[in-house]
PDB file of N, CA and C in Angstrom:
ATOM      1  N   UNK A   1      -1.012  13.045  88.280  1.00  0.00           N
ATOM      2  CA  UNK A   1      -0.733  13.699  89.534  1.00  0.00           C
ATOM      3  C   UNK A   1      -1.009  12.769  90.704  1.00  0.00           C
ATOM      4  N   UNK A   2      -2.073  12.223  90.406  1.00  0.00           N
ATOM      5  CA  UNK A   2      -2.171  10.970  91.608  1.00  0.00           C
ATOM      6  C   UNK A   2      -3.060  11.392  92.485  1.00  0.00           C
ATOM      7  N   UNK A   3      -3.300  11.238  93.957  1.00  0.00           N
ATOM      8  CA  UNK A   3      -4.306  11.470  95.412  1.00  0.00           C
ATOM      9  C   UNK A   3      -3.549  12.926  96.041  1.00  0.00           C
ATOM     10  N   UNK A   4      -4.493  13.587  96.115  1.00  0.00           N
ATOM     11  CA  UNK A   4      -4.323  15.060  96.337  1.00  0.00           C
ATOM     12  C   UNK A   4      -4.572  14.782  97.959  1.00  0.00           C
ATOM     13  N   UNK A   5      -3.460  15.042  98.985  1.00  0.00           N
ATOM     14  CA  UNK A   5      -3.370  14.702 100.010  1.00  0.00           C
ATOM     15  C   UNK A   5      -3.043  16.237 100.555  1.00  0.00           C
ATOM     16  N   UNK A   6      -1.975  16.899 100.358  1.00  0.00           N
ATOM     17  CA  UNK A   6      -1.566  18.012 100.978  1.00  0.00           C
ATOM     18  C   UNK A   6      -1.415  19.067  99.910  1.00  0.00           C
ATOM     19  N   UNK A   7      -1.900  20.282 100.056  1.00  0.00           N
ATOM     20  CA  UNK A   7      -1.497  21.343  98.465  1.00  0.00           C
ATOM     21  C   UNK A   7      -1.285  21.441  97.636  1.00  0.00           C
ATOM     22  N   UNK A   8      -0.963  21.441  96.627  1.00  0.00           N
ATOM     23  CA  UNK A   8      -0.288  21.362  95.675  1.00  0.00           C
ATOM     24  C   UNK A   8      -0.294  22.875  94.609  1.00  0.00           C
ATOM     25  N   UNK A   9       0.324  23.634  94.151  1.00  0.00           N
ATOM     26  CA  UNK A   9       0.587  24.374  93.374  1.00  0.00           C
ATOM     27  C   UNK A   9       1.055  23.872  91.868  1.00  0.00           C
ATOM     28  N   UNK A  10       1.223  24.537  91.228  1.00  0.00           N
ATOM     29  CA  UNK A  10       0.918  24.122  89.439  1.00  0.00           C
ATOM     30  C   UNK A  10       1.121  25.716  88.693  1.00  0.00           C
ATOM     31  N   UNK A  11       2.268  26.205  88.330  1.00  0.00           N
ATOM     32  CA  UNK A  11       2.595  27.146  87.316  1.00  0.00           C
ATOM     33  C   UNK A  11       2.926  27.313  85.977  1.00  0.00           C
ATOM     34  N   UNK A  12       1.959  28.138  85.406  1.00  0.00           N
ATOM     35  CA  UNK A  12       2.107  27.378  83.747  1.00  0.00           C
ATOM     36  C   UNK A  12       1.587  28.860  82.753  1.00  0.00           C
ATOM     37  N   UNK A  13       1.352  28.450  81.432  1.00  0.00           N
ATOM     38  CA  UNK A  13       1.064  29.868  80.636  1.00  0.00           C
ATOM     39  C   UNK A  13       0.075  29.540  79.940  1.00  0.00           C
ATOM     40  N   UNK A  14      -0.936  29.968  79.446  1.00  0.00           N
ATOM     41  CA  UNK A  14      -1.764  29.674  78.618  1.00  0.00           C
ATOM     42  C   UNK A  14      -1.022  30.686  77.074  1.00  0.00           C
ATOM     43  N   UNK A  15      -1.573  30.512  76.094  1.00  0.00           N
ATOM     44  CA  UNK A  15      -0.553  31.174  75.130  1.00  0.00           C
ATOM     45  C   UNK A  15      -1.484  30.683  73.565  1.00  0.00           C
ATOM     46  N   UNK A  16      -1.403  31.377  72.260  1.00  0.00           N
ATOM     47  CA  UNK A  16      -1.908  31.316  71.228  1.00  0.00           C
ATOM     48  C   UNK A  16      -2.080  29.517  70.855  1.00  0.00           C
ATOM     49  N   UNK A  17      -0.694  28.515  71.042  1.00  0.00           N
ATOM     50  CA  UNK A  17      -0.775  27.301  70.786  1.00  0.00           C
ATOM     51  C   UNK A  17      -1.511  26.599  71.792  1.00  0.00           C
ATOM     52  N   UNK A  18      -1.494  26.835  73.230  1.00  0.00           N
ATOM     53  CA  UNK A  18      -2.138  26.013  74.532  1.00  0.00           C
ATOM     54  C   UNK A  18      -3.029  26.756  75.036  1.00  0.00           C
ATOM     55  N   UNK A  19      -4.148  26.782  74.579  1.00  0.00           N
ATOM     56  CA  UNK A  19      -5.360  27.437  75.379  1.00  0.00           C
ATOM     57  C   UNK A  19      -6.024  26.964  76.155  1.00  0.00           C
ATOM     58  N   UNK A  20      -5.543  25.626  76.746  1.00  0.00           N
ATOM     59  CA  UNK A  20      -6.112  25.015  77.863  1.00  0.00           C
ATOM     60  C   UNK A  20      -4.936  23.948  78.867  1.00  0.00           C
ATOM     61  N   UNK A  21      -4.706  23.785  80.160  1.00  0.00           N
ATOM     62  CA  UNK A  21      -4.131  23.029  80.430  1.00  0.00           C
ATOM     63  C   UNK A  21      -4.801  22.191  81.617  1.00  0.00           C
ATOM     64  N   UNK A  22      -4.889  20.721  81.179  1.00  0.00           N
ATOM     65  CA  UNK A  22      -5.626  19.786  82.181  1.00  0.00           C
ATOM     66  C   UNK A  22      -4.528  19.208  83.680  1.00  0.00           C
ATOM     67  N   UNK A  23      -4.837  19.099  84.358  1.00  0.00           N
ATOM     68  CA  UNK A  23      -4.764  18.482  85.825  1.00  0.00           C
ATOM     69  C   UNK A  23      -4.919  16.779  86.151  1.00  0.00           C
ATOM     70  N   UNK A  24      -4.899  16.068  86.141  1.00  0.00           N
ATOM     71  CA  UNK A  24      -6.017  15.131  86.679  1.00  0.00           C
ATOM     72  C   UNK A  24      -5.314  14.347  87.714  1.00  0.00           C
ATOM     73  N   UNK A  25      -6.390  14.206  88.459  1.00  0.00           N
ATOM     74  CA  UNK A  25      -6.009  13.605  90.319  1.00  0.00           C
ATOM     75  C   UNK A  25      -7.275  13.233  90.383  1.00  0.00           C
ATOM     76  N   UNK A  26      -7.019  12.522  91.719  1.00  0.00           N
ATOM     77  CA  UNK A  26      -7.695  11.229  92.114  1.00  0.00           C
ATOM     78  C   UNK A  26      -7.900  11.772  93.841  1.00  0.00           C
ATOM     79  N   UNK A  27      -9.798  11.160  94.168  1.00  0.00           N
ATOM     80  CA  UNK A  27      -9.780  11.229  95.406  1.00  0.00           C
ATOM     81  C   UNK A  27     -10.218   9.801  96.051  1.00  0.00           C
ATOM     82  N   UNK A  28      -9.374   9.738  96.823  1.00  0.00           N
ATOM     83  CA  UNK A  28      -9.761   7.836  97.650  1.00  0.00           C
ATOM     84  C   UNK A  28     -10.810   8.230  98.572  1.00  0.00           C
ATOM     85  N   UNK A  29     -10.794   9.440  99.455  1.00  0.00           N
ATOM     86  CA  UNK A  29     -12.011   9.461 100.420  1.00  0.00           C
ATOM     87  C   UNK A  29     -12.966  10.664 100.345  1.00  0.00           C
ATOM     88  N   UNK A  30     -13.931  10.443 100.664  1.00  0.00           N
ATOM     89  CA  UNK A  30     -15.190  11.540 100.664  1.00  0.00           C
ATOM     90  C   UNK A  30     -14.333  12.991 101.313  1.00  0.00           C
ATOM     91  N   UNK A  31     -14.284  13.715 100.324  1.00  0.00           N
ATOM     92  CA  UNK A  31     -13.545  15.111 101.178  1.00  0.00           C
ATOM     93  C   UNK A  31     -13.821  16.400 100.281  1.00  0.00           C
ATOM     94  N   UNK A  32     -13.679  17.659 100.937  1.00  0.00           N
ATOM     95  CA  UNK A  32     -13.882  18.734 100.420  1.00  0.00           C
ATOM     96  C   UNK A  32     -12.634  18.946 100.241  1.00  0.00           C
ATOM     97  N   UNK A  33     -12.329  19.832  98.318  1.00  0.00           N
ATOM     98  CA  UNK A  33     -11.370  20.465  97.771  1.00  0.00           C
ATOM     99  C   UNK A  33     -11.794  21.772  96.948  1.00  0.00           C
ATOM    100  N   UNK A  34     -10.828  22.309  97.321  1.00  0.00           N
ATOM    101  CA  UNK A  34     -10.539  23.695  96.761  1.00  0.00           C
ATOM    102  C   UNK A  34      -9.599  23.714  95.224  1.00  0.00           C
ATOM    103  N   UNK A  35      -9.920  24.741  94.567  1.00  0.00           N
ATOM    104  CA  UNK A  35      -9.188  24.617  92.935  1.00  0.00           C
ATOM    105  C   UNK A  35      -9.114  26.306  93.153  1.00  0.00           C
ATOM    106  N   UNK A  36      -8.031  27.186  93.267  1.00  0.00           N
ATOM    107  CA  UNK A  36      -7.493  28.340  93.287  1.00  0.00           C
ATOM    108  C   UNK A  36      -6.908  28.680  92.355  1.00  0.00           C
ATOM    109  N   UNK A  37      -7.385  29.820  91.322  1.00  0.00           N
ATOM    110  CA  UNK A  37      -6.803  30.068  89.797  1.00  0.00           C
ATOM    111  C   UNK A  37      -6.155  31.383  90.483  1.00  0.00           C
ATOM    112  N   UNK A  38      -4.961  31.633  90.435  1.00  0.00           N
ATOM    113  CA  UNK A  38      -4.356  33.201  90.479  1.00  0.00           C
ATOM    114  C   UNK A  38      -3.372  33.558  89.775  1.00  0.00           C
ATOM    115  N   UNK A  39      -2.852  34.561  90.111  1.00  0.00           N
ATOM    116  CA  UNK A  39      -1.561  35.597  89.557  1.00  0.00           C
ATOM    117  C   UNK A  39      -2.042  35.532  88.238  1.00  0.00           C
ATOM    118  N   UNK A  40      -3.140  36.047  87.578  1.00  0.00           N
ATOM    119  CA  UNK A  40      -3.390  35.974  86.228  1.00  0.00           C
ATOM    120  C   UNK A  40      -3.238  37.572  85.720  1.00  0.00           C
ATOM    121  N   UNK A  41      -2.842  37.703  84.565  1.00  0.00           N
ATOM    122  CA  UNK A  41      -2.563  39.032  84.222  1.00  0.00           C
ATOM    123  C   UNK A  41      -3.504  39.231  82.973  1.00  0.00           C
ATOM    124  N   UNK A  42      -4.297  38.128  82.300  1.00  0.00           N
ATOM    125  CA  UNK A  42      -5.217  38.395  81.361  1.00  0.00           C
ATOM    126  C   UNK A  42      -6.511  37.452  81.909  1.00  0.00           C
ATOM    127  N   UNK A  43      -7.103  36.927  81.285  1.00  0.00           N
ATOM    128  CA  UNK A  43      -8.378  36.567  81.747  1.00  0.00           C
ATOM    129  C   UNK A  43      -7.886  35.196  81.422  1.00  0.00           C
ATOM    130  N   UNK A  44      -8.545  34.045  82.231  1.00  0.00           N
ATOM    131  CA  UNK A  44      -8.879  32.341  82.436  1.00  0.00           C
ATOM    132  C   UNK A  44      -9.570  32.223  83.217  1.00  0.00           C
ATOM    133  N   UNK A  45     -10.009  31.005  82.813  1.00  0.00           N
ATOM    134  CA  UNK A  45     -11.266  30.384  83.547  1.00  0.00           C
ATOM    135  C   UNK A  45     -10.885  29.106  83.825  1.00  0.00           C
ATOM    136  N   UNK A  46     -11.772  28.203  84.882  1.00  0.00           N
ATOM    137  CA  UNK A  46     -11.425  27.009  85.809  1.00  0.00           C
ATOM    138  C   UNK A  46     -12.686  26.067  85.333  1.00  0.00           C
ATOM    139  N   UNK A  47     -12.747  25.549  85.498  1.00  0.00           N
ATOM    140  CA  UNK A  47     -13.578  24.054  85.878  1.00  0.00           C
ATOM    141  C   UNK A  47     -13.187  22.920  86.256  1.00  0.00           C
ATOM    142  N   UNK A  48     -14.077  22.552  86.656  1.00  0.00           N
ATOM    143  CA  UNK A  48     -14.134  20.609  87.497  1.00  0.00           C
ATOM    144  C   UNK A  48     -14.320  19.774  86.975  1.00  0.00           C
ATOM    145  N   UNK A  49     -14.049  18.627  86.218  1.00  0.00           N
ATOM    146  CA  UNK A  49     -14.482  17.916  85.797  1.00  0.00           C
ATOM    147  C   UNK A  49     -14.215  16.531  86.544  1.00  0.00           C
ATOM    148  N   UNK A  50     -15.526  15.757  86.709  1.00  0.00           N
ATOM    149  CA  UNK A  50     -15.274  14.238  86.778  1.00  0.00           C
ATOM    150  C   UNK A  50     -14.940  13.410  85.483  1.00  0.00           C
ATOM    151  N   UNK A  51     -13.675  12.517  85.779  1.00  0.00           N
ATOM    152  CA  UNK A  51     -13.349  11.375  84.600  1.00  0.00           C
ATOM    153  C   UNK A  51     -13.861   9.752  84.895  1.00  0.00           C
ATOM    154  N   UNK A  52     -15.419  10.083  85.026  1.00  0.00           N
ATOM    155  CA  UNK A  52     -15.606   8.771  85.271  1.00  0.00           C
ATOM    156  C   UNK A  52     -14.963   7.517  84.726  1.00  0.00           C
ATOM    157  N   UNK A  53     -14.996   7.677  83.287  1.00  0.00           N
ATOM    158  CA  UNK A  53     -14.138   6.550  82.657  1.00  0.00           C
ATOM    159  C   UNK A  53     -13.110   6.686  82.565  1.00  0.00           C
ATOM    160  N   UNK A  54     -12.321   7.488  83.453  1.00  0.00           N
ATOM    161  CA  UNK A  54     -11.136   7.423  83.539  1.00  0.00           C
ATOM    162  C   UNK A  54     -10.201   7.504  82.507  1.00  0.00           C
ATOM    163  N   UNK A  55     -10.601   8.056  81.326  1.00  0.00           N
ATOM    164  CA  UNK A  55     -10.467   8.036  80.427  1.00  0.00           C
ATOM    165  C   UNK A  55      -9.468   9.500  79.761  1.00  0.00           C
ATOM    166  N   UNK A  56      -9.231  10.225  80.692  1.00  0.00           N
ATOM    167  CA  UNK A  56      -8.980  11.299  80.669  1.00  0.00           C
ATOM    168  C   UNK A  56      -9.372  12.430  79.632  1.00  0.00           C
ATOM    169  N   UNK A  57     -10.502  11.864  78.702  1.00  0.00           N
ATOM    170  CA  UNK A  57     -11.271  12.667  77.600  1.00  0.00           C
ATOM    171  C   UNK A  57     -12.262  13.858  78.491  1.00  0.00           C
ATOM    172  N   UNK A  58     -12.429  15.041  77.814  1.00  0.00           N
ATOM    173  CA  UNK A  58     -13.576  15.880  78.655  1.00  0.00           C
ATOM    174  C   UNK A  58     -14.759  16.003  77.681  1.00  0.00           C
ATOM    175  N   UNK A  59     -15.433  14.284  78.072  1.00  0.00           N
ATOM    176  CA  UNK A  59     -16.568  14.495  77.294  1.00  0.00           C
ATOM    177  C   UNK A  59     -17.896  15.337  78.073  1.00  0.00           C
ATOM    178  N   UNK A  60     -18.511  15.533  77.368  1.00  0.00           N
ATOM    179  CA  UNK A  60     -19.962  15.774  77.595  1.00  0.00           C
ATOM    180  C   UNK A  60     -20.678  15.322  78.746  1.00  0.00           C
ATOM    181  N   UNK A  61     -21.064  16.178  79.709  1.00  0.00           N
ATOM    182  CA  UNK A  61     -22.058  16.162  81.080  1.00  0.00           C
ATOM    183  C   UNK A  61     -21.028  15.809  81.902  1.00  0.00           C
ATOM    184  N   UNK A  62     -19.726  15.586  81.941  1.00  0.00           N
ATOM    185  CA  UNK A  62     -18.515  15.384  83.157  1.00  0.00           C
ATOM    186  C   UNK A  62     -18.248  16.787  83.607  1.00  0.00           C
ATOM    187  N   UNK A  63     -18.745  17.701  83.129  1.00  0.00           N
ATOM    188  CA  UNK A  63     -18.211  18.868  84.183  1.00  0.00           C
ATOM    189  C   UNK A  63     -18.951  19.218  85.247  1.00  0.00           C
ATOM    190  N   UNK A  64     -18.498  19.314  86.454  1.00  0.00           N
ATOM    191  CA  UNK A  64     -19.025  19.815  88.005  1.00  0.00           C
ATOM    192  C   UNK A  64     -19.298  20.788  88.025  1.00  0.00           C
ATOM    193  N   UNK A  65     -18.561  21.755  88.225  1.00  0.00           N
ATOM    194  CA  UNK A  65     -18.892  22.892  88.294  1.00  0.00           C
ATOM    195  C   UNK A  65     -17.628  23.988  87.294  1.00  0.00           C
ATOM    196  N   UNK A  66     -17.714  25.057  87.035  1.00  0.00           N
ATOM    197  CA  UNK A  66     -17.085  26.182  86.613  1.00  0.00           C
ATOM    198  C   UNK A  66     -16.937  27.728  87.222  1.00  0.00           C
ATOM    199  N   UNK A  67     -15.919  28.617  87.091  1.00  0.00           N
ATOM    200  CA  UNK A  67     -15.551  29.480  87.587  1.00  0.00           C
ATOM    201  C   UNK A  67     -15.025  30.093  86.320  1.00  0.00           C
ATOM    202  N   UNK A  68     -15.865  31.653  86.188  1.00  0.00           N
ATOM    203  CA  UNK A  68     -15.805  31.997  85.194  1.00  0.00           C
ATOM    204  C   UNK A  68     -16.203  34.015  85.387  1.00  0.00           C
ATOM    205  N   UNK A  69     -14.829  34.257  85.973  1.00  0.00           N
ATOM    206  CA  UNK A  69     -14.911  35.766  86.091  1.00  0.00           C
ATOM    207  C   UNK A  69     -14.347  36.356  84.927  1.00  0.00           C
ATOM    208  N   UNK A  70     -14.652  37.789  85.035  1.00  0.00           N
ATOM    209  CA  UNK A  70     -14.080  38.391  83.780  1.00  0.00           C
ATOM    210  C   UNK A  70     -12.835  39.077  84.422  1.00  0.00           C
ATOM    211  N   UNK A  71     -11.872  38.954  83.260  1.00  0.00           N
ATOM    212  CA  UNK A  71     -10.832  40.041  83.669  1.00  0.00           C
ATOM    213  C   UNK A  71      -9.858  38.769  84.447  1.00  0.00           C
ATOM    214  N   UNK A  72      -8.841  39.671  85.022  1.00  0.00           N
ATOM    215  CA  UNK A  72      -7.774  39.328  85.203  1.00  0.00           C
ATOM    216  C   UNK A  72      -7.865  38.448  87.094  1.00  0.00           C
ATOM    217  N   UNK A  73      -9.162  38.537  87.628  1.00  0.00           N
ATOM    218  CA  UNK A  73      -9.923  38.226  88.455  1.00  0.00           C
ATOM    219  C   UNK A  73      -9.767  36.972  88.766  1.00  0.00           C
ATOM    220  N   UNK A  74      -9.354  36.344  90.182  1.00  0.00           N
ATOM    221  CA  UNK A  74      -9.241  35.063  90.273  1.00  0.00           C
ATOM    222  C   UNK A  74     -10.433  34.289  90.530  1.00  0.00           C
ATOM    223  N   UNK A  75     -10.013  32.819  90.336  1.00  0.00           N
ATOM    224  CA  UNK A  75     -11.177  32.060  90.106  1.00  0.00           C
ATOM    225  C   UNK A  75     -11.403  30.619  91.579  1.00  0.00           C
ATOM    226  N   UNK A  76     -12.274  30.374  92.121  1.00  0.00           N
ATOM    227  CA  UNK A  76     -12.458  29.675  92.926  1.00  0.00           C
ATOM    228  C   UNK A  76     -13.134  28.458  92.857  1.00  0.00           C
ATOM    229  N   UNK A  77     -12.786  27.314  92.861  1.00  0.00           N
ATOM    230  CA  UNK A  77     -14.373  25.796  92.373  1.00  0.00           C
ATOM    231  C   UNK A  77     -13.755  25.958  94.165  1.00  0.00           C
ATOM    232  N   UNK A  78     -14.998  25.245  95.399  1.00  0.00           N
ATOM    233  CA  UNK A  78     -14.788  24.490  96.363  1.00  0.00           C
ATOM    234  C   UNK A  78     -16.054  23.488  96.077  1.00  0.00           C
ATOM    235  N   UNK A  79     -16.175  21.992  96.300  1.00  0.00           N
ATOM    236  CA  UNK A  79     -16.432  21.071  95.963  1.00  0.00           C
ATOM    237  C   UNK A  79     -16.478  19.781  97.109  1.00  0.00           C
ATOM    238  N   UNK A  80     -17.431  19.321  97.632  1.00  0.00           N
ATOM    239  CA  UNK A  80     -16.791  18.364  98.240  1.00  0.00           C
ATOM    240  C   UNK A  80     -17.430  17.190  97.457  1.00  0.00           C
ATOM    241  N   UNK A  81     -16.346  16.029  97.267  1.00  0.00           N
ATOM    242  CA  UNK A  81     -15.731  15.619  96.067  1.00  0.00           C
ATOM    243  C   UNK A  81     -15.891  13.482  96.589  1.00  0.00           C
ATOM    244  N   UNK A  82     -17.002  12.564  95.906  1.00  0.00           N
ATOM    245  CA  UNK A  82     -16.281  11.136  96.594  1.00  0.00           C
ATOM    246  C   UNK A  82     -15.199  10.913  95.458  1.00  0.00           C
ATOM    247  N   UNK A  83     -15.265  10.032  96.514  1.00  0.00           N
ATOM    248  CA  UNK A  83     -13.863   9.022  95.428  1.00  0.00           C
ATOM    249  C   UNK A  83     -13.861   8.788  93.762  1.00  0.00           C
ATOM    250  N   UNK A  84     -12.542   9.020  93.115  1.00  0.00           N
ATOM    251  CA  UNK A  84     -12.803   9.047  92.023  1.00  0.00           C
ATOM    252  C   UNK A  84     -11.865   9.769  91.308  1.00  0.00           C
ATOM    253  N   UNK A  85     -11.616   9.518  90.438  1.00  0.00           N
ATOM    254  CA  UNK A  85     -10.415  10.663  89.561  1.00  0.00           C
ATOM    255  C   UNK A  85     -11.295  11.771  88.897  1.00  0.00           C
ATOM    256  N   UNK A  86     -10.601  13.016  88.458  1.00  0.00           N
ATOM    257  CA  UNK A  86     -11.119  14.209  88.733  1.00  0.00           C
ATOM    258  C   UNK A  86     -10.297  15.445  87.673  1.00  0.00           C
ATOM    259  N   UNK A  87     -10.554  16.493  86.783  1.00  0.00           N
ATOM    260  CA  UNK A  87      -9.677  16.819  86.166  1.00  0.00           C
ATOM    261  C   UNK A  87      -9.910  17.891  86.793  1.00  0.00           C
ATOM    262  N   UNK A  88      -9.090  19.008  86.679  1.00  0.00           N
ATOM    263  CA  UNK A  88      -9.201  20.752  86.476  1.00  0.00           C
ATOM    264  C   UNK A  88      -8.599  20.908  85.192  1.00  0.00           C
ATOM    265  N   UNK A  89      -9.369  21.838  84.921  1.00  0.00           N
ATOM    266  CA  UNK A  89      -9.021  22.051  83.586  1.00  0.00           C
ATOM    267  C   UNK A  89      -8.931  24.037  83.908  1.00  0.00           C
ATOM    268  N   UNK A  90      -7.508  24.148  83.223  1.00  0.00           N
ATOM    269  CA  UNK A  90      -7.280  26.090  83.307  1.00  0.00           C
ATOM    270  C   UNK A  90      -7.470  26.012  81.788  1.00  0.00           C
ATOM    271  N   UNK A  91      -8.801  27.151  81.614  1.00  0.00           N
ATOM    272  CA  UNK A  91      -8.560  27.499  79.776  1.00  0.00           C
ATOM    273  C   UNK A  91      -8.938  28.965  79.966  1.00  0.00           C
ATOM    274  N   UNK A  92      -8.298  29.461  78.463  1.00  0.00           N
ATOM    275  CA  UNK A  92      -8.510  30.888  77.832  1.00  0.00           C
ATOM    276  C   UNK A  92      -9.615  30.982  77.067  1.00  0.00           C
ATOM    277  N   UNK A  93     -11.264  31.602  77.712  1.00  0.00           N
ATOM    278  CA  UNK A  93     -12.132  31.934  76.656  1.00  0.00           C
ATOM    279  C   UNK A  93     -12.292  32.636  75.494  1.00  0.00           C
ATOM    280  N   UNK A  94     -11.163  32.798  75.521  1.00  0.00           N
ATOM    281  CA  UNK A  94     -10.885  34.420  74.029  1.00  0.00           C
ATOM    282  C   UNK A  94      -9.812  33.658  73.419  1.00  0.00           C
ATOM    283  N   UNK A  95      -9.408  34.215  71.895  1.00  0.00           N
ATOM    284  CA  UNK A  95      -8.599  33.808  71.474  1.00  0.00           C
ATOM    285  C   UNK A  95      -7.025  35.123  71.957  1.00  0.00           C
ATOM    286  N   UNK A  96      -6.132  34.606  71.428  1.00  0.00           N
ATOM    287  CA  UNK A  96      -5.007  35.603  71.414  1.00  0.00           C
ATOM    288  C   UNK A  96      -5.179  36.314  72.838  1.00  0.00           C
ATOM    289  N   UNK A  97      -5.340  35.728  73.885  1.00  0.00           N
ATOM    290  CA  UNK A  97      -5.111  36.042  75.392  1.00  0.00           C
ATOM    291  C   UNK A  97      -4.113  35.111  75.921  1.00  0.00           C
ATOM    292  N   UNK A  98      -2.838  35.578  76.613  1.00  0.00           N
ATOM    293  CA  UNK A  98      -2.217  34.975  77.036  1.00  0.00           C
ATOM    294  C   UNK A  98      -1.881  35.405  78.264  1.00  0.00           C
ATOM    295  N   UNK A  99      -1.665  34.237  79.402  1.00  0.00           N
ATOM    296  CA  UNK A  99      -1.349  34.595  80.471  1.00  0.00           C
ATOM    297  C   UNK A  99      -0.910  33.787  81.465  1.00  0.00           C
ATOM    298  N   UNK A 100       0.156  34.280  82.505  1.00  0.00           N
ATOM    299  CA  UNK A 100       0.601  32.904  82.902  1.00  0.00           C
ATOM    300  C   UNK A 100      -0.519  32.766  84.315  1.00  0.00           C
ATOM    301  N   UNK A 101      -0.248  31.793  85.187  1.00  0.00           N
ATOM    302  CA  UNK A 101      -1.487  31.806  86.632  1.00  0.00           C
ATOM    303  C   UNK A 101      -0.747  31.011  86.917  1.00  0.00           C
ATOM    304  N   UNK A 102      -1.422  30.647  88.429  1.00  0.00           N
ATOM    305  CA  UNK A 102      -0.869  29.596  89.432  1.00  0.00           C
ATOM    306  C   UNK A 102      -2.075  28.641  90.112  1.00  0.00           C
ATOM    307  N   UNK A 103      -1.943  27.549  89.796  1.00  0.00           N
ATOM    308  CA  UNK A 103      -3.142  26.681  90.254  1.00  0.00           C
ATOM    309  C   UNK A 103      -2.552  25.975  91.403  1.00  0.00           C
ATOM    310  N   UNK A 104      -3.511  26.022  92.520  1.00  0.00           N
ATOM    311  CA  UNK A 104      -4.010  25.683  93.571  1.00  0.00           C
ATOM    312  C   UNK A 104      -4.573  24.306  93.893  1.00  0.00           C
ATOM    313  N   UNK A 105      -4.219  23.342  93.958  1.00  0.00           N
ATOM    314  CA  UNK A 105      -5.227  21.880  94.398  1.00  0.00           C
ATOM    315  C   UNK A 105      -5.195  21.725  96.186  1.00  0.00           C
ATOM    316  N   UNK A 106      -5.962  21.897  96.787  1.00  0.00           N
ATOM    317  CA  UNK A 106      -6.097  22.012  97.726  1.00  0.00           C
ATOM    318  C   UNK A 106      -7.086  21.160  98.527  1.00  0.00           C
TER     319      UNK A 106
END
């Protein structure tokens, strides 16, 4: 995705085969961002992750923060964020929940 400069939106489904779908962008300057999970009709959850090694793997202790409501309830990370590439990650905590949403990079 590259340097998150102006909005960006992202529409997609989570579903029995894809129970998670990653993001990853990059920030060049010290700035606060927003990650907006909506239009969900079953339940997902959000998180932040830093890719220090750039590596685009979501290992262990790289996650920032998480957003994790129940229900069909939207989800909010705000973050202010240095430089650095950066994932969101949209996943389904349940199995056999499917649902489509609209992600927010802001």
């Amino acid at each position: 995705m590259g340097e998150v400069n102006d909005p960006v939106t992202f529409y997609n489904v989570l579903e029995d085969v894809n129970t998670a779908d990653t993001y990853k962008f990059s920030v060049e300057t010290k700035r606060s961002l927003t990650l907006s999970l909506k239009d969900l009709y079953a339940n997902a959850d959000l998180r932040l992750i830093q890719d220090k090694s750039g590596n685009g793997i979501l290992d262990p202790g790289k996650e920032l923060k998480r957003s994790a409501a129940l229900g069909n309830t939207s989800e909010t990370i705000t973050r202010v964020l240095n430089p650095g590439d950066y994932i969101a990650q949209v996943y389904s905590p349940a199995q056999n929940e499917h649902t489509a949403y609209a992600l927010e990079i802001a």
